[in-house]
Every structure is written in C-alpha cells, then in structure tokens.
XYZ file of N, CA and C in Angstrom:
780
model
N 18.324 23.732 -33.919
C 17.222 23.031 -33.265
C 17.531 21.538 -33.261
N 17.436 20.847 -32.116
C 17.770 19.432 -32.056
C 16.618 18.596 -32.609
N 16.868 17.255 -32.733
C 15.863 16.398 -33.364
C 14.563 16.366 -32.573
N 14.670 16.313 -31.251
C 13.471 16.270 -30.426
C 12.623 17.509 -30.647
N 13.252 18.674 -30.719
C 12.510 19.907 -30.918
C 11.915 19.966 -32.311
N 12.663 19.441 -33.333
C 12.127 19.393 -34.680
C 10.866 18.539 -34.749
N 10.912 17.362 -34.080
C 9.736 16.493 -34.092
C 8.560 17.188 -33.412
N 8.836 17.879 -32.313
C 7.775 18.583 -31.594
C 7.180 19.690 -32.458
N 8.034 20.416 -33.173
C 7.552 21.511 -34.029
C 6.669 20.970 -35.140
N 7.082 19.884 -35.797
C 6.294 19.316 -36.887
C 4.954 18.801 -36.382
N 4.958 18.176 -35.174
C 3.707 17.666 -34.616
C 2.773 18.813 -34.282
N 3.340 19.872 -33.724
C 2.542 21.059 -33.387
C 1.908 21.667 -34.629
N 2.722 21.794 -35.669
C 2.251 22.452 -36.880
C 1.178 21.663 -37.587
N 1.213 20.333 -37.459
C 0.264 19.501 -38.179
C -1.047 19.319 -37.439
N -1.136 19.783 -36.190
C -2.288 19.428 -35.357
C -3.574 20.105 -35.818
N -3.481 21.233 -36.534
C -4.697 21.883 -37.034
C -4.331 22.690 -38.259
N -5.259 22.862 -39.201
C -4.967 23.612 -40.415
C -4.737 25.068 -40.102
N -3.719 25.675 -40.704
C -3.507 27.099 -40.488
C -4.652 27.865 -41.104
N -5.101 28.875 -40.389
C -6.254 29.622 -40.861
C -5.826 30.838 -41.630
N -6.388 31.975 -41.349
C -6.085 33.185 -42.088
C -4.721 33.711 -41.720
N -3.942 34.160 -42.684
C -2.692 34.847 -42.406
C -2.978 36.285 -42.695
N -2.614 37.106 -41.827
C -3.114 38.460 -41.759
C -4.434 38.383 -41.048
N -5.377 37.713 -41.625
C -6.517 37.252 -40.860
C -6.429 35.751 -40.841
N -5.236 35.233 -40.985
C -4.966 33.820 -40.890
C -4.536 33.286 -42.218
N -3.252 33.001 -42.425
C -2.766 32.512 -43.700
C -2.561 31.015 -43.639
N -3.303 30.266 -44.446
C -3.234 28.814 -44.346
C -1.946 28.292 -44.948
N -1.315 27.391 -44.223
C -0.116 26.734 -44.726
C -0.038 25.329 -44.186
N -1.170 24.716 -43.903
C -1.187 23.405 -43.274
C -0.427 22.353 -44.063
N -0.597 22.239 -45.408
C 0.144 21.210 -46.112
C 1.644 21.411 -46.017
N 2.102 22.660 -46.111
C 3.530 22.908 -46.030
C 4.065 22.584 -44.650
N 3.302 22.923 -43.610
C 3.743 22.617 -42.263
C 3.789 21.125 -42.022
N 2.847 20.395 -42.600
C 2.757 18.985 -42.313
C 3.984 18.234 -42.787
N 4.567 18.607 -43.949
C 5.734 17.870 -44.404
C 7.037 18.603 -44.111
N 6.946 19.823 -43.567
C 8.129 20.542 -43.127
C 8.988 21.087 -44.242
N 8.563 20.983 -45.497
C 9.423 21.387 -46.604
C 9.362 22.865 -46.907
N 8.278 23.552 -46.531
C 8.144 24.964 -46.904
C 9.222 25.814 -46.275
N 9.641 25.481 -45.052
C 10.648 26.294 -44.386
C 11.944 26.320 -45.168
N 12.237 25.215 -45.847
C 13.471 25.158 -46.607
C 13.423 26.060 -47.826
N 12.201 26.465 -48.222
C 12.073 27.323 -49.395
C 12.090 28.801 -49.043
N 12.195 29.148 -47.764
C 12.219 30.552 -47.367
C 13.406 31.257 -48.001
N 13.163 32.438 -48.540
C 14.226 33.178 -49.215
C 15.276 33.631 -48.213
N 16.577 33.520 -48.549
C 17.621 33.960 -47.629
C 17.463 35.408 -47.209
N 17.027 36.292 -48.137
C 16.876 37.703 -47.782
C 15.833 37.877 -46.693
N 14.717 37.115 -46.784
C 13.679 37.225 -45.778
C 14.178 36.704 -44.443
N 14.921 35.574 -44.482
C 15.414 34.992 -43.242
C 16.383 35.926 -42.539
N 17.096 36.745 -43.317
C 18.084 37.631 -42.724
C 17.460 38.904 -42.152
N 16.222 39.196 -42.545
C 15.580 40.417 -42.060
C 15.229 40.289 -40.584
N 15.186 41.404 -39.846
C 14.798 41.340 -38.430
C 13.403 40.749 -38.289
N 13.245 39.833 -37.342
C 11.952 39.187 -37.142
C 11.027 40.095 -36.340
N 9.759 40.143 -36.716
C 8.803 40.945 -35.936
C 8.510 40.267 -34.613
N 7.931 41.009 -33.701
C 7.489 40.443 -32.431
C 5.965 40.363 -32.443
N 5.423 39.373 -31.745
C 3.985 39.162 -31.686
C 3.553 39.099 -30.230
N 2.376 39.637 -29.955
C 1.841 39.698 -28.602
C 0.772 38.618 -28.428
N 0.990 37.698 -27.484
C 0.055 36.605 -27.231
C -0.866 36.898 -26.040
N -0.933 38.148 -25.628
C -1.741 38.514 -24.463
C -3.221 38.177 -24.648
N -3.728 38.287 -25.873
C -5.158 38.110 -26.120
C -5.554 36.667 -26.418
N -4.658 35.710 -26.195
C -5.021 34.315 -26.447
C -6.203 33.925 -25.564
N -7.280 33.400 -26.154
C -8.491 33.128 -25.373
C -8.381 31.866 -24.530
N -9.296 31.713 -23.584
C -9.376 30.515 -22.762
C -9.838 29.334 -23.613
N -9.233 28.169 -23.398
C -9.575 26.989 -24.182
C -10.926 26.403 -23.754
N -11.601 25.733 -24.695
C -12.841 25.044 -24.333
C -12.570 23.904 -23.345
N -13.589 23.502 -22.623
C -13.456 22.392 -21.682
C -13.032 21.129 -22.433
N -12.031 20.440 -21.896
C -11.564 19.195 -22.483
C -10.541 19.354 -23.579
N -10.178 20.587 -23.961
C -9.193 20.800 -25.025
C -7.793 20.453 -24.537
N -6.998 19.826 -25.399
C -5.623 19.434 -25.089
C -4.699 20.620 -25.362
N -4.055 21.202 -24.358
C -3.220 22.388 -24.582
C -2.011 22.130 -25.477
N -1.641 20.851 -25.657
C -0.515 20.540 -26.535
C -0.949 20.480 -27.998
N -2.274 20.376 -28.239
C -2.783 20.283 -29.602
C -3.529 21.543 -30.032
N -3.811 22.404 -29.079
C -4.422 23.689 -29.409
C -3.341 24.749 -29.490
N -3.530 25.696 -30.379
C -2.557 26.777 -30.485
C -3.243 28.122 -30.580
N -2.546 29.119 -30.150
C -2.986 30.501 -30.269
C -2.308 31.094 -31.492
N -3.076 31.715 -32.353
C -2.569 32.268 -33.604
C -2.709 33.790 -33.586
N -1.646 34.476 -33.964
C -1.627 35.943 -33.974
C -1.344 36.400 -35.400
N -2.197 37.273 -35.910
C -2.110 37.766 -37.271
C -1.989 39.293 -37.246
N -0.992 39.823 -37.924
C -0.782 41.269 -37.999
C -0.840 41.674 -39.469
N -1.706 42.636 -39.797
C -1.917 42.974 -41.204
C -1.971 44.476 -41.425
N -1.533 44.878 -42.604
C -1.805 46.198 -43.164
C -2.490 45.935 -44.510
N -2.695 46.960 -45.301
C -3.321 46.753 -46.599
C -4.100 47.965 -47.037
N -5.182 47.738 -47.776
C -6.009 48.855 -48.229
C -7.426 48.368 -48.480
N -8.363 49.298 -48.406
C -9.770 48.999 -48.634
C -10.378 50.052 -49.549
N -11.311 49.615 -50.371
C -12.146 50.525 -51.153
C -13.581 50.246 -50.751
N -14.181 51.198 -50.051
C -15.542 51.063 -49.535
C -16.402 52.109 -50.222
N -17.018 51.742 -51.342
C -17.708 52.745 -52.136
C -16.696 53.769 -52.630
N -16.917 55.054 -52.298
C -15.984 56.099 -52.699
C -14.889 56.381 -51.688
N -14.849 55.619 -50.582
C -13.804 55.791 -49.574
C -12.629 54.866 -49.886
N -11.439 55.434 -49.992
C -10.215 54.651 -50.176
C -9.418 54.724 -48.886
N -9.123 53.556 -48.302
C -8.545 53.506 -46.959
C -7.247 52.705 -46.980
N -6.073 53.352 -46.826
C -4.834 52.604 -46.608
C -4.784 52.160 -45.152
N -4.843 50.863 -44.924
C -4.996 50.340 -43.567
C -3.722 50.454 -42.751
N -3.840 51.042 -41.576
C -2.775 50.977 -40.588
C -2.827 49.608 -39.915
N -1.774 49.208 -39.158
C -1.718 47.833 -38.639
C -2.931 47.443 -37.797
N -3.396 46.219 -38.024
C -4.421 45.618 -37.185
C -3.926 44.235 -36.754
N -4.361 43.799 -35.579
C -3.961 42.502 -35.031
C -5.200 41.701 -34.681
N -5.201 40.438 -35.083
C -6.282 39.521 -34.739
C -5.677 38.296 -34.069
N -6.263 37.887 -32.946
C -5.803 36.724 -32.194
C -6.958 35.743 -32.041
N -6.668 34.466 -32.302
C -7.671 33.434 -32.061
C -6.965 32.125 -31.741
N -7.733 31.137 -31.277
C -7.194 29.809 -30.973
C -7.956 28.775 -31.777
N -7.256 27.678 -32.114
C -7.931 26.571 -32.783
C -7.245 25.263 -32.448
N -8.021 24.176 -32.574
C -7.493 22.857 -32.280
C -8.609 21.828 -32.224
N -8.257 20.559 -31.994
C -9.265 19.499 -31.991
C -10.101 19.491 -30.727
N -11.401 19.288 -30.898
C -12.318 19.127 -29.776
C -12.413 17.650 -29.394
N -12.898 17.345 -28.198
C -13.002 15.945 -27.774
C -13.807 15.065 -28.733
N -14.766 15.653 -29.486
C -15.565 14.840 -30.412
C -14.895 14.638 -31.760
N -13.651 15.153 -31.925
C -12.908 14.974 -33.159
C -13.025 16.114 -34.149
N -13.947 17.026 -33.952
C -14.082 18.180 -34.838
C -13.052 19.246 -34.473
N -12.887 20.230 -35.356
C -11.960 21.329 -35.104
C -12.703 22.492 -34.472
N -12.194 22.965 -33.345
C -12.804 24.089 -32.657
C -12.038 25.371 -32.887
N -12.710 26.502 -32.739
C -12.096 27.816 -32.866
C -12.661 28.734 -31.787
N -11.811 29.567 -31.218
C -12.244 30.541 -30.216
C -11.626 31.881 -30.575
N -12.454 32.922 -30.676
C -11.935 34.250 -30.996
C -11.298 34.873 -29.767
N -10.177 35.573 -29.983
C -9.504 36.268 -28.899
C -9.816 37.755 -28.910
N -9.251 38.483 -29.872
C -9.457 39.934 -29.926
C -9.028 40.475 -31.276
N -9.565 41.646 -31.615
C -9.109 42.423 -32.764
C -8.726 43.809 -32.273
N -7.552 44.259 -32.677
C -7.107 45.624 -32.380
C -6.746 46.293 -33.705
N -7.356 47.427 -33.976
C -7.098 48.149 -35.219
C -6.934 49.631 -34.927
N -6.034 50.258 -35.659
C -5.794 51.691 -35.539
C -6.660 52.432 -36.554
N -7.372 53.495 -36.170
C -8.131 54.262 -37.164
C -7.243 54.715 -38.315
N -7.735 54.549 -39.537
C -6.961 54.872 -40.736
C -7.631 56.000 -41.498
N -6.888 57.035 -41.887
C -7.491 58.147 -42.625
C -7.906 57.720 -44.026
N -9.096 58.117 -44.431
C -9.622 57.751 -45.737
C -9.573 58.928 -46.689
N -9.388 58.604 -47.974
C -9.569 59.585 -49.032
C -11.043 59.578 -49.402
N -11.663 60.720 -49.365
C -13.108 60.809 -49.481
C -13.662 61.177 -48.118
N -14.894 61.575 -48.046
C -15.443 61.970 -46.762
C -16.597 62.922 -46.929
N -16.486 64.082 -46.310
C -17.566 65.066 -46.305
C -17.092 66.391 -46.890
N -18.033 67.190 -47.423
C -17.645 68.538 -47.837
C -17.139 69.333 -46.633
N -16.198 70.225 -46.859
C -15.695 71.056 -45.766
C -16.814 71.875 -45.130
N -17.746 72.346 -45.937
C -18.884 73.127 -45.430
C -20.156 72.515 -45.999
N -21.083 72.080 -45.158
C -22.326 71.493 -45.666
C -23.031 72.441 -46.629
N -23.514 71.885 -47.733
C -24.242 72.684 -48.707
C -23.387 73.180 -49.855
N -22.060 72.956 -49.810
C -21.214 73.359 -50.927
C -21.552 72.519 -52.152
N -21.189 72.985 -53.342
C -21.501 72.231 -54.550
C -20.832 70.849 -54.568
N -21.235 70.032 -55.520
C -20.796 68.634 -55.606
C -19.282 68.502 -55.647
N -18.575 69.427 -56.275
C -17.124 69.315 -56.407
C -16.359 70.036 -55.305
N -17.021 70.347 -54.229
C -16.348 71.033 -53.124
C -15.258 70.132 -52.522
N -14.200 70.739 -51.941
C -13.162 69.941 -51.292
C -13.762 69.055 -50.205
N -13.110 67.897 -49.967
C -13.640 66.929 -49.021
C -12.913 67.001 -47.679
N -13.657 66.827 -46.604
C -13.092 66.738 -45.266
C -12.984 65.260 -44.918
N -11.759 64.767 -44.755
C -11.541 63.335 -44.586
C -12.129 62.784 -43.301
N -12.395 61.475 -43.328
C -12.846 60.759 -42.147
C -11.845 59.651 -41.846
N -11.881 59.156 -40.610
C -11.064 58.006 -40.223
C -11.948 56.766 -40.165
N -11.384 55.636 -40.531
C -12.109 54.372 -40.565
C -11.402 53.377 -39.656
N -12.142 52.802 -38.709
C -11.585 51.800 -37.802
C -12.361 50.497 -37.972
N -11.644 49.405 -38.257
C -12.261 48.098 -38.432
C -12.506 47.453 -37.071
N -13.739 46.959 -36.858
C -14.098 46.314 -35.602
C -14.645 44.913 -35.861
N -14.444 44.018 -34.909
C -14.946 42.655 -35.011
C -16.466 42.667 -34.937
N -17.109 41.906 -35.834
C -18.560 41.920 -35.926
C -19.268 40.745 -35.295
N -18.527 39.859 -34.575
C -19.185 38.813 -33.812
C -19.170 37.419 -34.395
N -18.620 37.228 -35.602
C -18.542 35.890 -36.211
C -17.248 35.759 -36.980
N -16.653 34.548 -36.940
C -15.482 34.279 -37.765
C -15.405 32.791 -38.051
N -14.724 32.439 -39.125
C -14.385 31.061 -39.450
C -13.051 31.114 -40.175
N -11.973 30.763 -39.481
C -10.644 30.886 -40.049
C -10.095 29.562 -40.577
N -10.929 28.552 -40.726
C -10.478 27.305 -41.318
C -10.413 27.460 -42.830
N -9.322 27.013 -43.410
C -9.084 27.207 -44.834
C -9.610 26.028 -45.649
N -10.065 26.322 -46.873
C -10.525 25.305 -47.807
C -10.041 25.718 -49.198
N -9.030 25.036 -49.707
C -8.478 25.406 -51.006
C -7.903 26.811 -50.973
N -8.343 27.646 -51.919
C -7.855 29.028 -51.940
C -8.635 29.931 -51.000
N -9.720 29.406 -50.411
C -10.482 30.192 -49.453
C -9.765 30.223 -48.111
N -9.670 31.405 -47.527
C -8.993 31.560 -46.236
C -9.975 31.868 -45.120
N -11.247 31.556 -45.329
C -12.221 31.742 -44.264
C -12.930 33.075 -44.352
N -13.573 33.448 -43.270
C -14.364 34.666 -43.276
C -14.412 35.341 -41.924
N -14.927 36.570 -41.922
C -14.936 37.393 -40.724
C -16.011 38.461 -40.863
N -16.822 38.644 -39.825
C -17.773 39.751 -39.803
C -17.122 40.981 -39.185
N -17.316 42.142 -39.815
C -16.713 43.384 -39.328
C -17.716 44.524 -39.436
N -17.430 45.594 -38.748
C -18.067 46.885 -38.965
C -16.967 47.915 -39.123
N -17.287 49.034 -39.743
C -16.306 50.105 -39.945
C -16.800 51.356 -39.223
N -16.150 51.679 -38.117
C -16.502 52.885 -37.365
C -15.905 54.099 -38.071
N -16.730 55.126 -38.288
C -16.291 56.351 -38.959
C -16.190 57.478 -37.939
N -15.115 58.224 -38.002
C -14.933 59.342 -37.083
C -14.403 60.547 -37.842
N -14.721 61.714 -37.343
C -14.291 62.963 -37.950
C -14.920 64.119 -37.201
N -14.460 65.339 -37.453
C -14.941 66.491 -36.680
C -16.425 66.791 -36.858
N -17.056 66.275 -37.912
C -18.468 66.566 -38.154
C -19.366 65.352 -37.927
N -18.788 64.250 -37.409
C -19.552 63.014 -37.288
C -19.784 62.642 -35.831
N -20.974 62.124 -35.479
C -21.233 61.679 -34.113
C -20.499 60.376 -33.803
N -20.473 60.026 -32.532
C -19.647 58.919 -32.056
C -20.021 57.574 -32.658
N -21.289 57.310 -32.913
C -21.735 55.984 -33.342
C -21.851 55.823 -34.859
N -21.348 56.774 -35.617
C -21.405 56.684 -37.076
C -20.608 55.472 -37.554
N -21.205 54.636 -38.413
C -20.511 53.433 -38.864
C -21.092 52.921 -40.171
N -20.288 52.101 -40.837
C -20.735 51.317 -41.980
C -20.851 49.883 -41.487
N -22.052 49.342 -41.498
C -22.304 48.065 -40.849
C -22.579 48.298 -39.370
N -23.394 47.435 -38.783
C -23.757 47.574 -37.376
C -23.589 46.238 -36.670
N -23.684 46.255 -35.344
C -23.595 45.012 -34.579
C -24.704 44.052 -34.985
N -25.888 44.577 -35.306
C -27.011 43.743 -35.723
C -26.877 43.284 -37.169
N -26.257 44.078 -38.021
C -26.066 43.731 -39.428
C -24.629 44.046 -39.856
N -23.681 43.207 -39.424
C -22.275 43.438 -39.792
C -22.015 43.086 -41.256
N -20.827 43.400 -41.703
C -20.388 43.117 -43.077
C -19.556 41.839 -43.044
N -19.895 40.885 -43.878
C -19.147 39.622 -43.895
C -18.079 39.655 -44.992
N -16.809 39.540 -44.577
C -15.703 39.429 -45.513
C -15.441 37.951 -45.791
N -15.318 37.606 -47.065
C -14.966 36.252 -47.485
C -13.614 36.332 -48.168
N -12.564 35.932 -47.457
C -11.208 36.196 -47.900
C -10.647 35.046 -48.740
N -9.948 35.416 -49.805
C -9.255 34.451 -50.674
C -7.759 34.733 -50.635
N -6.968 33.678 -50.851
C -5.526 33.858 -50.911
C -5.101 34.433 -52.248
N -4.205 35.397 -52.215
C -3.691 36.011 -53.433
C -2.248 35.545 -53.607
N -2.081 34.376 -54.214
C -0.747 33.809 -54.376
C -0.340 32.973 -53.179
N 0.786 32.271 -53.288
C 1.249 31.385 -52.205
C 1.798 32.160 -51.025
N 1.808 31.506 -49.870
C 2.420 32.098 -48.685
C 3.933 31.927 -48.717
N 4.617 32.767 -47.976
C 6.078 32.720 -47.912
C 6.512 32.541 -46.464
N 7.413 31.599 -46.254
C 7.982 31.428 -44.918
C 9.024 32.507 -44.651
N 8.855 33.222 -43.559
C 9.833 34.212 -43.123
C 10.807 33.580 -42.131
N 10.278 32.686 -41.308
C 11.087 32.032 -40.275
C 10.444 30.708 -39.915
N 11.282 29.741 -39.551
C 10.787 28.469 -39.039
C 10.777 28.457 -37.514
N 11.722 29.133 -36.898
C 11.830 29.157 -35.438
C 12.143 30.584 -34.988
N 11.115 31.364 -34.597
C 9.704 30.993 -34.476
C 9.029 30.903 -35.837
N 7.908 30.144 -35.944
C 7.231 30.020 -37.233
C 6.516 31.316 -37.608
N 6.906 31.911 -38.737
C 6.276 33.149 -39.221
C 6.057 33.013 -40.717
N 4.834 33.255 -41.160
C 4.489 33.231 -42.573
C 4.001 34.590 -43.024
N 4.153 34.825 -44.324
C 3.745 36.086 -44.933
C 2.837 35.780 -46.115
N 1.778 36.556 -46.282
C 0.889 36.339 -47.419
C -0.130 37.457 -47.564
N -0.908 37.374 -48.641
C -1.905 38.396 -48.951
C -3.270 37.750 -49.134
N -4.271 38.348 -48.503
C -5.660 37.927 -48.652
C -6.471 39.087 -49.233
N -7.560 38.729 -49.931
C -8.396 39.801 -50.446
C -9.821 39.328 -50.648
N -10.721 40.294 -50.677
C -12.128 40.073 -50.982
C -12.571 41.213 -51.886
N -12.896 40.879 -53.137
C -13.377 41.903 -54.074
C -14.834 41.674 -54.442
N -15.547 40.910 -53.598
C -16.955 40.627 -53.854
C -17.879 41.254 -52.811
N -17.316 41.794 -51.738
C -18.125 42.272 -50.622
C -18.986 43.479 -51.021
N -20.228 43.453 -50.586
C -21.122 44.604 -50.750
C -21.031 45.472 -49.496
N -21.031 46.772 -49.682
C -20.893 47.713 -48.566
C -22.202 48.498 -48.395
N -22.813 48.443 -47.210
C -24.073 49.166 -46.992
C -23.832 50.656 -46.783
N -24.909 51.395 -46.675
C -24.830 52.820 -46.363
C -24.371 53.019 -44.925
N -23.708 54.135 -44.681
C -23.348 54.503 -43.312
C -24.608 54.878 -42.547
N -24.630 54.544 -41.244
C -25.801 54.831 -40.408
C -25.383 55.552 -39.136
N -26.359 56.175 -38.471
C -26.142 56.897 -37.208
C -25.082 57.980 -37.356
N -25.085 58.658 -38.491
C -24.061 59.667 -38.772
C -24.586 61.096 -38.667
N -25.765 61.270 -38.070
C -26.269 62.606 -37.820
C -26.782 63.290 -39.068
N -26.898 64.618 -39.007
C -27.468 65.381 -40.121
C -26.694 65.238 -41.431
N -25.396 64.911 -41.350
C -24.590 64.809 -42.562
C -24.523 63.393 -43.113
N -25.282 62.463 -42.533
C -25.236 61.083 -42.990
C -25.612 60.935 -44.455
N -26.671 61.633 -44.883
C -27.102 61.529 -46.275
C -26.040 62.092 -47.222
N -25.380 63.173 -46.796
C -24.307 63.753 -47.615
C -23.125 62.796 -47.701
N -22.764 62.209 -46.569
C -21.653 61.251 -46.534
C -21.924 60.097 -47.496
N -23.125 59.534 -47.445
C -23.435 58.403 -48.311
C -23.462 58.808 -49.784
N -24.061 59.965 -50.077
C -24.149 60.413 -51.459
C -22.772 60.687 -52.048
N -21.930 61.381 -51.308
C -20.616 61.761 -51.827
C -19.671 60.578 -51.954
N -19.973 59.448 -51.276
C -19.082 58.285 -51.312
C -19.743 57.039 -51.899
N -20.822 57.246 -52.645
C -21.461 56.161 -53.404
C -21.859 54.980 -52.522
N -22.420 55.282 -51.358
C -22.878 54.240 -50.441
C -24.402 54.230 -50.391
N -25.043 53.053 -50.425
C -24.433 51.722 -50.450
C -23.761 51.424 -51.790
N -22.832 50.442 -51.743
C -22.052 50.084 -52.928
C -22.162 48.577 -53.155
N -22.552 48.134 -54.366
C -22.797 46.706 -54.586
C -21.520 45.881 -54.639
N -21.677 44.569 -54.459
C -20.545 43.666 -54.604
C -19.894 43.804 -55.965
N -18.565 43.740 -56.009
C -17.820 43.934 -57.245
C -17.289 45.341 -57.406
N -17.805 46.289 -56.627
C -17.344 47.679 -56.703
C -16.452 48.033 -55.513
N -16.178 47.068 -54.642
C -15.406 47.320 -53.424
C -14.299 46.277 -53.304
N -13.361 46.509 -52.399
C -12.311 45.520 -52.181
C -11.665 45.723 -50.818
N -11.187 44.617 -50.255
C -10.395 44.635 -49.030
C -9.168 43.772 -49.284
N -7.979 44.335 -49.146
C -6.727 43.607 -49.339
C -5.913 43.681 -48.058
N -5.462 42.539 -47.573
C -4.704 42.451 -46.326
C -3.358 41.779 -46.578
N -2.288 42.506 -46.323
C -0.934 41.960 -46.400
C -0.490 41.662 -44.974
N -0.264 40.386 -44.669
C -0.086 40.049 -43.266
C 1.051 39.111 -42.947
N 1.392 39.099 -41.663
C 2.314 38.141 -41.065
C 1.538 37.347 -40.020
N 1.920 36.102 -39.857
C 1.167 35.168 -39.022
C 2.123 34.276 -38.240
N 1.801 34.013 -36.973
C 2.584 33.083 -36.175
C 1.663 32.357 -35.204
N 2.203 31.381 -34.457
C 1.391 30.636 -33.494
C 2.288 30.012 -32.429
N 1.649 29.689 -31.303
C 2.254 28.887 -30.235
C 1.199 27.945 -29.700
N 1.622 26.735 -29.257
C 0.664 25.872 -28.580
C 0.426 26.430 -27.187
N -0.686 26.001 -26.599
C -0.994 26.443 -25.239
C -0.016 25.855 -24.228
N 0.576 24.715 -24.554
C 1.634 24.182 -23.705
C 2.842 25.105 -23.732
N 3.191 25.612 -24.919
C 4.304 26.549 -25.023
C 4.004 27.857 -24.304
N 2.741 28.215 -24.246
C 2.346 29.434 -23.539
C 2.275 29.218 -22.034
N 2.383 27.970 -21.596
C 2.309 27.673 -20.166
C 0.900 27.693 -19.633
N -0.082 27.354 -20.479
C -1.482 27.357 -20.062
C -2.079 25.947 -20.122
C-alpha cells in the first residue's frame, strides 16, 4: 500500500468510532494510531480472508459526507441460553452505517439483519401430555431485528440491540416467538477481551461480545402448546440466568469507496 493510500486508510478509520464487532467490534483507538494492525498474528494474516456483502448498506442521511461515513458489516456465530433453550448460533449478518452529521454529532442508520434458524436443545415433548421427563422435540430459533440499535462503543460496552426470537417447529404456529415487535428484548453487549486484527487491507477485526444480564420473557402466540413450551424451558427467565455470546468478524468501507 503506498503512502497516499495509507493516509487515506488512517483518515477513514478515525472518522467514527468502531461499533459492535459481530454486532460491531469497537477498535477506534487502535485504528486512530494505526498500531493495532502491526500486532496482528502472522497465523491469522496467513489464513484465507472472508468475504463480506455490502448489498444492505443503507441510504445516507441528508447532508452526510460519503467520504466520512462508512458501511459496517458484522458476521457472527456463537451461542445463546434462553431459559432452558440452548442455541448454538448459525451465522448471522448485521449491516449498518455510521458517521458525522452536519451538526457535529455521530449518526447511525440500520441496514439489515440476516440470520439462519438455529436448532435448539430443549423444546416440546414429543407427544403432548407425556410426563415431565419425556423426550423433547427440538425447536429452531431465528434472531430478528427488534427496531432499535446503538452501536457506538463506550469503554468495554459495545452498544445494544433490540431483538426477537422466532420459534419454529412441527407443533408450533407461524408467529410463535420470544419477544414481540411491541416488546422486543434488549441486548446490552460487552466486549470479552481485546479485539484482534485479522487484516489491515481490507480492514477485518475479530472479537467476542456477550450479554449475561438479559432477561428473557415467556414465549407468546405459540398455540395450545405455548404453556408447555414455557414450562419445560423455564420461561420467563430472569436476568442472570441467560446469556448471549457472539464471536464475530467485522469490516467496513466508506461510501466513497462503495461509489455512493
């Protein structure tokens, strides 16, 4: 990379604080002085780089500078404990944009969330009415965006996100879910250790976020078996009895680089 491109990369990286990684991994101080890239492990640098899809980058607010705004793409796996449901998360992708607004404040615009339904351990009895220790019929859990996010980082806090968990299975109706559009679940994510640079060009970071304080409500709109589902999986479940862990990769491009 030549000097002009290096200067451009450093200016781009410093223009706004990195948000959630996986759901945005903050690395603003490291990007600002450019030293974190030099600490990337040789083994990580030698590994094949992942590809990221910028299709869901949202439209910028009026007056936003495309050279100072960037689109951020976060890809995460991980695991969740929602009451008695244990969910190993299949890949999910979150896209958003952030940058300075004309009044000097930092703006954020949500793009999209895409998540693959993940099979959970726990669920429903194979036959309704079987005793308490009857074998369980698993359900799938799909994470959906709940209408609010704040991916600006503050210290070890990596921001927050409202979600709902859609539940599906052969005995469940279509709208069965934990959390609803009217009352979503708010995740408050913290960083679990420092982030790791995978690549400087393109910029890719790796890190882990988690929330072990979230309270999980009872499942709703689950038909005749809703009460059984909640009873067998200890729902609702208070804060401290649940957890969400996201292991993610994160990258970004300015809107100028995207040609917008």
